[in-house]
Coordinates of C-alpha atoms and ligand atoms in Angstrom, one line a residue:
X1 CA -127.9 43.8 147.0
X2 CA -128.4 43.1 150.4
X3 CA -131.1 40.7 151.5
X4 CA -133.6 41.7 154.4
X5 CA -136.8 39.9 155.9
X6 CA -140.2 41.1 154.7
X7 CA -140.8 42.2 158.4
X8 CA -137.8 44.5 158.1
X9 CA -138.5 45.6 154.6
X10 CA -142.0 46.6 155.9
X11 CA -140.9 48.9 158.5
X12 CA -138.4 50.2 156.1
X13 CA -141.2 51.0 153.7
X14 CA -143.1 52.7 156.4
X15 CA -140.2 54.8 157.0
X16 CA -139.7 55.9 153.3
X17 CA -142.9 57.2 153.5
X18 CA -142.7 59.4 156.6
X19 CA -144.2 57.2 159.4
X20 CA -143.3 58.7 162.7
X21 CA -145.7 56.6 165.0
X22 CA -147.5 53.4 165.0
X23 CA -150.1 52.0 167.5
X24 CA -150.4 48.2 167.9
X25 CA -151.1 45.3 170.1
X26 CA -148.6 42.7 169.4
X27 CA -149.1 39.4 168.2
X28 CA -147.3 36.5 167.3
X29 CA -148.5 36.5 163.7
X30 CA -146.1 39.5 163.1
X31 CA -143.2 38.8 165.0
X32 CA -140.8 39.8 162.1
X33 CA -142.2 43.2 162.0
X34 CA -141.9 44.0 165.4
X35 CA -138.2 43.1 165.1
X36 CA -137.9 45.6 162.6
X37 CA -139.4 48.0 165.0
X38 CA -137.0 47.1 167.6
X39 CA -134.2 48.8 165.4
X40 CA -136.3 51.4 164.2
X41 CA -135.4 54.6 166.4
X42 CA -137.0 57.1 164.3
X43 CA -140.3 55.3 164.3
X44 CA -142.1 55.3 167.7
X45 CA -144.1 52.1 168.8
X46 CA -146.9 52.9 171.0
X47 CA -148.0 49.5 172.8
X48 CA -151.9 49.7 173.3
X49 CA -154.1 47.6 175.5
X50 CA -157.0 46.8 173.2
X51 CA -156.7 47.0 169.2
X52 CA -160.1 49.3 169.1
X53 CA -158.2 51.7 171.2
X54 CA -154.9 51.4 168.9
X55 CA -157.2 51.7 165.9
X56 CA -158.9 54.5 167.2
X57 CA -155.5 56.2 168.0
X58 CA -154.2 55.9 164.8
X59 CA -157.3 57.2 162.9
X60 CA -157.1 60.1 165.5
X61 CA -153.5 60.6 164.6
X62 CA -154.6 60.3 160.9
X63 CA -157.3 63.1 161.3
X64 CA -155.1 65.5 163.3
X65 CA -151.9 65.2 161.1
X66 CA -153.2 64.3 157.4
X67 CA -150.6 61.5 157.3
X68 CA -152.0 57.8 157.6
X69 CA -152.3 56.4 160.8
X70 CA -150.5 53.0 161.3
X71 CA -152.1 50.2 163.2
X72 CA -150.5 46.9 163.7
X73 CA -152.7 44.1 164.8
X74 CA -152.8 40.3 165.0
X75 CA -155.1 37.9 163.0
X76 CA -158.7 37.4 163.7
X77 CA -159.4 38.4 167.0
X78 CA -157.1 41.3 166.7
X79 CA -158.7 42.3 163.5
X80 CA -162.0 42.1 164.8
X81 CA -161.2 44.5 167.5
X82 CA -159.5 46.9 165.3
X83 CA -162.5 46.9 162.8
X84 CA -164.4 49.7 164.4
X85 CA -161.3 52.1 163.5
X86 CA -161.6 50.9 160.0
X87 CA -165.3 51.9 159.9
X88 CA -164.8 55.1 161.7
X89 CA -161.7 55.9 159.2
X90 CA -163.9 55.4 156.2
X91 CA -166.9 57.2 157.6
X92 CA -164.7 60.2 158.3
X93 CA -162.5 59.9 155.6
X94 CA -159.7 59.6 157.5
X95 CA -155.9 58.3 155.8
X96 CA -155.4 55.1 157.7
X97 CA -153.5 51.8 157.2
X98 CA -154.3 48.8 159.2
X99 CA -151.6 46.1 159.0
X100 CA -152.9 42.4 160.0
X101 CA -150.9 39.4 160.9
X102 CA -151.9 36.5 158.8
X103 CA -151.4 32.5 158.8
X104 CA -148.6 31.1 156.9
X105 CA -149.4 30.7 153.2
X106 CA -149.2 27.2 153.1
X107 CA -151.9 26.8 155.9
X108 CA -154.3 29.1 154.4
X109 CA -157.7 27.7 153.5
X110 CA -158.0 25.1 156.2
X111 CA -159.5 27.6 158.7
X112 CA -156.3 27.3 160.7
X113 CA -155.7 29.2 163.8
X114 CA -157.1 32.5 164.0
X115 CA -157.3 32.7 160.0
X116 CA -159.8 35.1 158.5
X117 CA -159.9 36.0 154.8
X118 CA -159.0 39.9 155.3
X119 CA -159.9 40.7 151.7
X120 CA -163.7 39.6 152.4
X121 CA -163.9 40.7 155.8
X122 CA -162.9 44.1 155.0
X123 CA -164.0 44.1 151.3
X124 CA -164.9 47.7 150.0
X125 CA -167.1 49.9 150.4
X126 CA -166.2 48.9 154.4
X127 CA -162.9 50.2 153.6
X128 CA -161.1 51.7 150.5
X129 CA -158.9 48.7 149.5
X130 CA -158.2 45.5 151.3
X131 CA -155.4 43.5 150.0
X132 CA -152.7 40.8 151.2
X133 CA -149.1 40.5 150.3
X134 CA -148.1 37.3 148.8
X135 CA -144.2 37.8 148.4
X136 CA -142.0 39.6 150.4
X137 CA -140.7 41.3 147.1
X138 CA -144.2 42.9 146.7
X139 CA -143.9 44.9 150.1
X140 CA -142.8 48.3 148.6
X141 CA -145.1 48.2 145.9
X142 CA -148.2 47.1 147.8
X143 CA -146.9 49.7 150.6
X144 CA -146.7 52.6 147.9
X145 CA -150.1 52.1 146.5
X146 CA -151.6 51.8 150.1
X147 CA -150.2 55.1 150.8
X148 CA -151.7 56.4 147.7
X149 CA -154.9 55.0 148.0
X150 CA -155.3 56.1 151.8
X151 CA -154.6 59.6 151.0
X152 CA -155.6 60.5 147.5
X153 CA -159.3 61.5 146.6
X154 CA -161.4 60.8 149.3
X155 CA -159.0 59.6 151.9
X156 CA -159.8 56.5 154.1
X157 CA -158.8 53.3 155.3
X158 CA -156.5 50.4 153.7
X159 CA -156.2 46.8 155.1
X160 CA -153.3 44.9 154.4
X161 CA -153.0 41.4 155.6
X162 CA -149.2 40.0 156.2
X163 CA -149.0 36.2 156.2
X164 CA -146.6 35.3 159.1
X165 CA -143.9 33.3 156.6
X166 CA -144.0 36.0 154.2
X167 CA -142.7 38.5 156.8
X168 CA -139.8 36.0 157.7
X169 CA -138.9 35.4 153.9
X170 CA -135.7 37.2 152.7
X171 CA -135.7 39.4 149.7
X172 CA -133.3 42.0 147.9
X173 CA -136.3 44.5 146.9
X174 CA -135.5 47.8 147.5
X175 CA -138.0 50.4 149.2
X176 CA -140.2 52.6 146.8
X177 CA -140.6 56.2 147.7
X178 CA -144.0 57.9 147.6
X179 CA -145.9 58.5 144.4
X180 CA -146.7 62.1 143.8
X181 CA -150.5 62.6 144.8
X182 CA -152.9 63.1 141.8
X183 CA -154.6 66.4 141.9
X184 CA -158.3 66.6 141.0
X185 CA -159.3 70.1 140.1
X186 CA -162.2 72.1 139.0
X187 CA -162.0 73.1 135.0
X188 CA -162.9 76.8 133.7
X189 CA -166.2 75.6 132.9
X190 CA -167.0 74.5 136.4
X191 CA -165.9 78.1 137.8
X192 CA -168.1 79.8 135.0
X193 CA -171.1 77.6 135.9
X194 CA -170.5 78.5 139.7
X195 CA -170.4 82.2 138.8
X196 CA -173.6 81.6 137.0
X197 CA -175.5 79.9 139.6
X198 CA -174.4 82.5 142.3
X199 CA -175.4 85.3 139.8
X200 CA -179.1 84.5 140.3
X201 CA -179.0 83.2 143.6
X202 CA -180.9 85.1 146.6
X203 CA -180.4 83.0 149.5
X204 CA -177.2 80.7 149.0
X205 CA -175.7 78.6 151.8
X206 CA -172.4 76.9 151.7
X207 CA -171.8 73.6 153.8
X208 CA -168.2 72.4 154.2
X209 CA -166.5 69.2 155.7
X210 CA -164.0 66.6 155.1
X211 CA -160.6 66.3 156.7
X212 CA -158.5 67.7 154.0
X213 CA -158.7 71.5 154.4
X214 CA -155.0 72.8 154.5
X215 CA -154.5 76.1 156.3
X216 CA -153.6 77.9 153.3
X217 CA -156.9 76.7 151.7
X218 CA -159.1 77.6 154.6
X219 CA -157.5 80.9 154.8
X220 CA -158.3 81.6 151.1
X221 CA -161.5 80.2 151.2
X222 CA -162.5 82.3 154.3
X223 CA -161.3 85.5 152.2
X224 CA -163.3 84.4 149.4
X225 CA -166.6 84.0 151.4
X226 CA -165.9 87.1 153.3
X227 CA -165.8 89.0 150.1
X228 CA -168.7 87.3 148.8
X229 CA -170.7 87.5 152.2
X230 CA -171.4 83.8 151.8
X231 CA -172.8 82.2 154.9
X232 CA -171.0 78.9 155.8
X233 CA -172.2 76.4 158.0
X234 CA -169.8 73.0 159.1
X235 CA -170.8 69.5 158.5
X236 CA -171.5 67.0 161.3
X237 CA -168.2 67.2 163.8
X238 CA -166.2 69.6 161.1
X239 CA -166.7 72.5 163.4
X240 CA -162.7 72.9 163.5
X241 CA -162.6 73.5 159.7
X242 CA -163.8 77.3 159.3
X243 CA -163.0 79.5 161.8
X244 CA -166.1 80.0 164.3
X245 CA -165.4 83.7 164.9
X246 CA -165.3 84.4 161.2
X247 CA -168.4 86.7 160.6
X248 CA -169.4 84.2 157.6
X249 CA -169.6 81.2 160.1
X250 CA -173.2 80.3 160.7
X251 CA -173.0 77.1 163.0
X252 CA -172.7 73.3 162.5
X253 CA -175.2 70.9 161.1
X254 CA -174.9 67.8 163.4
X255 CA -176.6 66.3 166.4
X256 CA -177.1 69.3 168.3
X257 CA -178.2 71.9 165.9
X258 CA -180.0 75.0 165.8
X259 CA -183.4 74.6 164.4
X260 CA -182.9 78.1 162.6
X261 CA -179.9 76.9 160.7
X262 CA -181.9 73.8 159.6
X263 CA -184.5 76.1 158.3
X264 CA -182.0 78.1 156.5
X265 CA -180.8 74.9 154.8
X266 CA -184.4 74.3 153.7
X267 CA -185.0 77.7 152.7
X268 CA -181.6 78.2 150.9
X269 CA -181.9 78.5 147.0
X270 CA -178.5 77.2 146.4
X271 CA -176.2 75.3 148.2
X272 CA -172.5 74.9 147.9
X273 CA -171.3 71.9 149.7
X274 CA -167.7 71.5 149.7
X275 CA -165.4 68.6 150.5
X276 CA -168.6 67.0 152.4
X277 CA -170.7 64.2 151.7
X278 CA -174.6 65.0 152.7
X279 CA -175.1 62.4 155.3
X280 CA -177.7 61.2 157.4
X281 CA -177.0 63.5 160.5
X282 CA -175.9 66.4 158.6
X283 CA -179.5 66.5 156.5
X284 CA -181.5 65.6 159.6
X285 CA -182.4 62.3 158.2
X286 CA -182.4 63.4 154.9
X287 CA -185.1 65.8 155.4
X288 CA -183.6 69.3 155.1
X289 CA -181.9 68.2 151.9
X290 CA -183.7 65.8 150.0
X291 CA -182.1 62.8 147.9
X292 CA -182.5 62.7 144.4
X293 CA -182.8 66.0 143.0
X294 CA -183.2 68.4 146.0
X295 CA -185.4 71.5 145.9
X296 CA -182.4 73.7 146.3
X297 CA -179.7 74.0 143.4
X298 CA -177.0 72.0 144.4
X299 CA -173.2 72.6 143.7
X300 CA -171.3 69.6 145.1
X301 CA -167.5 69.9 145.3
X302 CA -166.3 66.6 146.2
X303 CA -162.8 64.8 145.8
X304 CA -164.4 61.5 144.8
X305 CA -166.1 61.4 141.4
X306 CA -168.1 58.0 142.9
X307 CA -169.8 60.1 145.5
X308 CA -170.8 63.0 143.3
X309 CA -174.5 62.4 142.0
X310 CA -174.8 59.2 143.9
X311 CA -177.3 60.2 146.7
X312 CA -177.9 63.8 145.4
X313 CA -178.2 64.8 141.9
X314 CA -176.4 68.1 141.6
X315 CA -176.8 71.1 139.2
X316 CA -173.1 71.3 139.3
X317 CA -171.0 68.5 140.5
X318 CA -167.2 69.3 140.4
X319 CA -164.5 66.4 140.9
X320 CA -161.9 68.7 142.9
X321 CA -160.1 68.3 146.1
X322 CA -161.1 71.2 148.3
X323 CA -157.4 72.6 148.3
X324 CA -157.7 72.7 144.4
X325 CA -161.1 74.1 144.5
X326 CA -160.2 77.0 146.7
X327 CA -157.1 77.6 144.1
X328 CA -159.5 77.9 141.3
X329 CA -161.7 80.3 142.9
X330 CA -158.8 83.0 142.8
X331 CA -159.9 85.9 140.7
X332 CA -163.8 85.0 140.9
X333 CA -165.8 88.0 142.2
X334 CA -169.3 87.4 143.6
X335 CA -171.6 90.3 144.5
X336 CA -173.1 89.3 147.8
X337 CA -175.0 92.4 148.3
X338 CA -178.4 90.5 147.7
X339 CA -177.9 88.1 150.6
X340 CA -175.6 90.2 153.1
X341 CA -178.2 90.8 155.5
X342 CA -179.4 87.2 155.3
X343 CA -175.9 86.1 156.3
X344 CA -175.7 88.6 158.9
X345 CA -178.9 87.4 160.6
X346 CA -177.5 83.7 160.3
X347 CA -174.6 84.9 162.1
X348 CA -176.7 86.6 164.7
X349 CA -178.6 83.1 165.1
X350 CA -175.4 81.2 165.7
X351 CA -174.0 84.0 168.2
X352 CA -177.3 83.6 170.2
X353 CA -177.2 79.7 169.9
X354 CA -173.7 79.4 170.8
X355 CA -173.9 81.4 174.0
X356 CA -174.7 79.8 177.3
X357 CA -177.8 81.5 178.5
X358 CA -179.6 79.3 181.3
X359 CA -177.0 78.4 183.7
X360 CA -177.4 77.2 187.4
X361 CA -180.6 75.3 186.9
X362 CA -179.0 71.9 187.9
X363 CA -176.1 70.8 190.3
X364 CA -173.7 70.6 188.9
X365 CA -174.9 72.5 185.7
X366 CA -173.1 71.6 182.3
X367 CA -173.8 74.9 180.8
X368 CA -171.8 76.6 183.4
X369 CA -169.0 73.9 183.4
X370 CA -168.8 74.3 179.6
X371 CA -168.4 78.1 180.1
X372 CA -165.8 77.4 182.6
X373 CA -163.9 75.3 180.0
X374 CA -164.2 77.5 177.3
X375 CA -162.6 80.4 179.4
X376 CA -159.8 78.2 180.4
X377 CA -159.1 76.7 177.1
X378 CA -155.7 77.6 175.4
X379 CA -156.1 78.6 171.8
X380 CA -154.4 75.8 170.2
X381 CA -156.2 73.2 172.6
X382 CA -157.1 70.0 170.8
X383 CA -160.8 68.5 171.9
X384 CA -161.8 65.1 171.5
X385 CA -165.4 63.6 171.9
X386 CA -166.6 60.3 172.1
X387 CA -170.5 59.6 171.2
X388 CA -173.4 60.5 173.5
X389 CA -175.5 63.5 174.6
X390 CA -172.9 65.2 176.7
X391 CA -171.0 65.9 173.3
X392 CA -173.9 68.5 172.7
X393 CA -172.1 70.9 175.0
X394 CA -168.6 71.0 173.4
X395 CA -170.4 70.8 170.1
X396 CA -172.9 73.7 170.5
X397 CA -170.8 76.2 172.8
X398 CA -167.1 75.5 172.3
X399 CA -166.4 78.1 169.3
X400 CA -163.6 76.4 167.1
X401 CA -160.7 78.7 166.0
X402 CA -157.7 77.3 164.3
X403 CA -155.2 76.2 165.7
X404 CA -157.8 74.7 168.0
X405 CA -158.7 71.2 166.8
X406 CA -162.0 68.9 167.4
X407 CA -161.2 64.9 166.6
X408 CA -164.8 63.6 166.8
X409 CA -166.1 60.5 165.2
X410 CA -168.9 61.2 162.5
X411 CA -169.2 57.5 162.6
X412 CA -170.7 58.1 166.1
X413 CA -168.6 55.4 167.4
X414 CA -168.6 55.3 171.3
X415 CA -165.0 54.5 172.7
X416 CA -163.2 57.0 170.7
X417 CA -162.8 59.7 173.2
X418 CA -160.2 58.2 175.4
X419 CA -157.8 56.8 172.6
X420 CA -158.2 59.7 170.6
X421 CA -156.9 62.0 173.3
X422 CA -154.1 60.0 174.2
X423 CA -153.2 59.9 170.6
X424 CA -153.3 63.7 170.1
X425 CA -151.4 64.2 173.7
X426 CA -148.6 61.8 172.2
X427 CA -148.6 63.7 168.8
X428 CA -148.8 67.3 170.3
X429 CA -147.0 66.8 173.7
X430 CA -147.1 70.6 174.4
X431 CA -151.0 71.3 173.7
X432 CA -153.6 70.9 176.3
X433 CA -155.8 68.0 175.0
X434 CA -159.3 67.7 176.5
X435 CA -161.4 64.2 176.1
X436 CA -165.4 64.6 176.4
X437 CA -167.0 61.4 177.0
X438 CA -170.1 59.8 178.9
X439 CA -169.7 57.2 181.5
X440 CA -170.9 54.8 178.9
X441 CA -168.4 55.6 176.1
X442 CA -165.5 55.8 178.5
X443 CA -165.9 52.4 179.8
X444 CA -165.6 51.3 176.4
X445 CA -161.9 52.0 176.0
X446 CA -160.7 53.2 179.5
X447 CA -158.2 51.0 179.5
X448 CA -156.2 53.2 177.2
X449 CA -155.4 55.4 180.3
X450 CA -152.9 52.6 180.8
X451 CA -151.6 53.4 177.4
X452 CA -151.3 57.2 178.3
X453 CA -149.2 56.2 181.6
X454 CA -146.8 53.8 179.8
X455 CA -146.2 56.6 176.9
X456 CA -146.1 59.4 178.9
X457 CA -149.3 61.0 177.3
X458 CA -151.0 63.5 179.5
X459 CA -154.8 64.3 178.2
X460 CA -157.5 65.6 180.4
X461 CA -160.6 63.2 180.5
X462 CA -164.0 64.5 181.5
X463 CA -166.4 61.9 182.2
X464 CA -169.8 63.1 182.1
X465 CA -171.6 60.5 184.3
X466 CA -175.1 60.3 184.2
X467 CA -175.2 56.5 185.4
X468 CA -177.0 55.7 181.9
X469 CA -176.6 55.1 178.0
X470 CA -178.2 58.5 178.2
X471 CA -178.7 59.0 174.4
X472 CA -180.8 55.7 174.1
X473 CA -182.8 56.8 177.2
X474 CA -183.6 59.8 175.5
X475 CA -184.9 58.2 172.6
X476 CA -186.7 55.6 174.7
X477 CA -188.3 58.7 176.5
X478 CA -189.5 60.1 173.3
X479 CA -190.5 56.8 171.5
X480 CA -191.3 54.3 174.7
X481 CA -191.9 56.9 177.6
X482 CA -191.5 55.3 180.9
X483 CA -190.2 52.1 179.6
X484 CA -186.3 52.2 180.5
X485 CA -184.9 49.0 178.7
X486 CA -181.2 48.4 179.1
X487 CA -180.2 51.8 179.6
X488 CA -179.2 52.2 183.1
X489 CA -175.7 51.5 184.3
X490 CA -174.0 50.9 187.4
X491 CA -170.5 52.5 187.4
X492 CA -167.1 52.1 189.0
X493 CA -165.6 54.8 191.1
X494 CA -164.1 56.7 188.4
X495 CA -161.7 58.7 190.1
X496 CA -160.5 55.6 192.1
X497 CA -160.2 53.8 188.8
X498 CA -158.1 56.6 187.3
X499 CA -156.0 56.7 190.1
X500 CA -155.5 53.2 190.1
X501 CA -153.4 53.7 186.9
X502 CA -151.4 56.4 188.3
X503 CA -153.4 59.4 186.8
X504 CA -154.7 62.1 188.8
X505 CA -158.3 62.3 189.4
X506 CA -160.9 64.8 190.6
X507 CA -164.8 64.4 191.4
X508 CA -166.9 67.2 190.6
X509 CA -170.7 67.5 192.2
X510 CA -171.0 71.1 192.2
X511 CA -170.1 73.8 189.8
X512 CA -167.6 75.7 192.0
X513 CA -165.7 72.4 192.1
X514 CA -165.1 72.2 188.4
X515 CA -162.4 75.1 187.5
X516 CA -160.1 74.4 190.3
X517 CA -159.6 71.1 189.2
X518 CA -159.8 71.7 185.5
X519 CA -156.9 74.5 186.1
X520 CA -155.0 71.9 188.3
X521 CA -155.2 69.4 185.3
X522 CA -153.8 72.0 182.8
X523 CA -151.2 73.2 185.0
X524 CA -149.7 69.7 186.2
X525 CA -149.3 68.3 182.7
X526 CA -150.5 65.1 184.2
X527 CA -153.1 62.4 182.8
X528 CA -156.3 63.5 184.5
X529 CA -159.6 62.3 184.9
X530 CA -162.6 64.6 186.1
X531 CA -165.6 62.9 186.9
X532 CA -168.7 65.3 186.7
X533 CA -171.5 63.7 188.6
X534 CA -174.3 64.7 186.5
X535 CA -178.0 65.5 187.3
X536 CA -179.6 62.9 185.1
X537 CA -182.5 65.3 184.1
X538 CA -179.9 67.1 182.3
X539 CA -180.1 65.4 179.2
X540 CA -179.5 67.8 176.2
X541 CA -178.7 71.3 175.9
X542 CA -182.3 72.3 175.5
X543 CA -184.5 69.9 177.4
X544 CA -184.7 68.1 180.7
X545 CA -185.2 64.3 180.5
X546 CA -188.6 64.7 182.4
X547 CA -189.4 67.3 179.3
X548 CA -189.1 64.4 176.7
Ligands
LIG1 C1 -169.8 51.4 169.8 C2 -171.0 52.0 169.8 N1 -172.1 51.3 170.6 C3 -173.3 51.8 170.7 C4 -173.5 52.9 170.4 C5 -175.3 53.3 170.2 N2 -175.1 54.5 171.4 C6 -175.0 55.7 170.8 S1 -174.8 57.0 172.2 C7 -175.2 55.7 173.2 C8 -175.0 55.9 174.8 C9 -174.0 56.9 175.2 O1 -173.9 56.8 176.7 P1 -172.7 57.8 177.6 O2 -171.4 57.4 176.8 O3 -172.9 57.6 179.1 O4 -173.2 59.2 176.9 P2 -174.5 60.0 177.5 O5 -175.6 59.6 176.1 O6 -175.3 59.3 178.4 O7 -174.1 61.5 177.6 C10 -175.1 54.4 172.7 C11 -175.1 53.2 173.5 C12 -172.6 53.8 169.7 N3 -172.9 54.7 169.2 N4 -171.4 53.2 169.5
LIG2 MG1 -174.0 58.4 180.3

């Protein structure tokens, strides 16, 4: 058997699990792994400018592809910066593996330079599994387990600490190949019970979410819902799961939500939640579906048994992956004639809510800008959004039809938009990638424009500049009117800032300036920043700041 170092064996293990890209900020704590990557021509190493950016990129890659995003960072400071990506991967159920350099084994426990006990720092439920590799010979086994845990059941993040001297230790251990994924599928009893519940339903509603829908599964599920005339809503920031132009799609339960859709959730007699948790944002602060035993009869289909009946007691809890659930629906015929008109009316509500009506009230007017974007977007565009009130426009008005994708943090993490757009553009260089972000969120990870330049990514970054942390200002105006505290911002010249990296940039102050800039960005295939200088009064898709 040939001997190799831990760092090199780690890289070989990544290769054995199909890894094509890793996102990192280097550190002296994992030099041997970096050395292994030096020879790995089939694994692209993407050097980022801050670990928060690297972790968001890896998370976005995981969300986009379904394969774990891999992020390498150094000890304490690197791990602290990267932790936002771990939190996001957990809340978003994204397969993700964070590899963290660790102090040498014989120096542990002394609070050595940058030492942190990662098993404590990232203790579940902060992530799915946090571990440390004690011996180089354990690398193949731990990596195999890490990939399995990150992708099985409810996908999520795994954190692995790598003691520096362990990476330099030689071993003749061989890589282990991926283990076959465990499948959780509904039983016949589950499907019988579902038939019975729907048999007496008058106003059922399906809510879908999670990130694990395969194209085949969503197609089959859309066919099932169409035959059964079931109305389908998407969970928070999961609009891209179900074709929005499908006649059964009735809108998204998120932060910019149609009150009529919320009412429909409250009025439903049966809720079938498939692949989604019923979280705080989706349930509008746990109000439209109440924790405990909700008023609606609840069917909850979820890949993690621990989540079932935890917050919500369901009448029927089905431990199943979405894909297996859809397979099990084959042959189930549901008569939807009782609620057919209801579904149609919810669909009409959605069509009205997602149609821009009142443009040209502001200069520039975001309603007009979003219409221009929608008309210019190719069908396979990838959109990313940061957190903030500007995200109301792409959430409310863009109709996501596969292959279009939306990468947006359900964790509400600011700083996601730029790195997610860079990662998406690197993953699909032939597709148009548009990042939506506010002036606040943009500045949290703007440095990753340098990564885009270095790696040849060409996202289009739309910076909605209202010179404030608008979302918080909105809450202040509602709860502490006219007492602005800590929400005003002084910004740099964004166009000059982007240009200093070598990116193309535009400033838009009037609607007529937007489309030429956006079309130029699409045609050029160059990384581009378009700053939209907003009227700060345009605070939500429905209200002016002064009206709050
Ligand atoms: C990392 C992080 N820090 C703070 C917050 C709280 N927060 C939510 S939205 C927001 C303001 C966003 O401002 P901006 O990006 O300019 O978008 P706007 O709301 O003005 O459209 C803040 C501070 C958060 N969600 N994430
Ligand atoms: Mg802002």
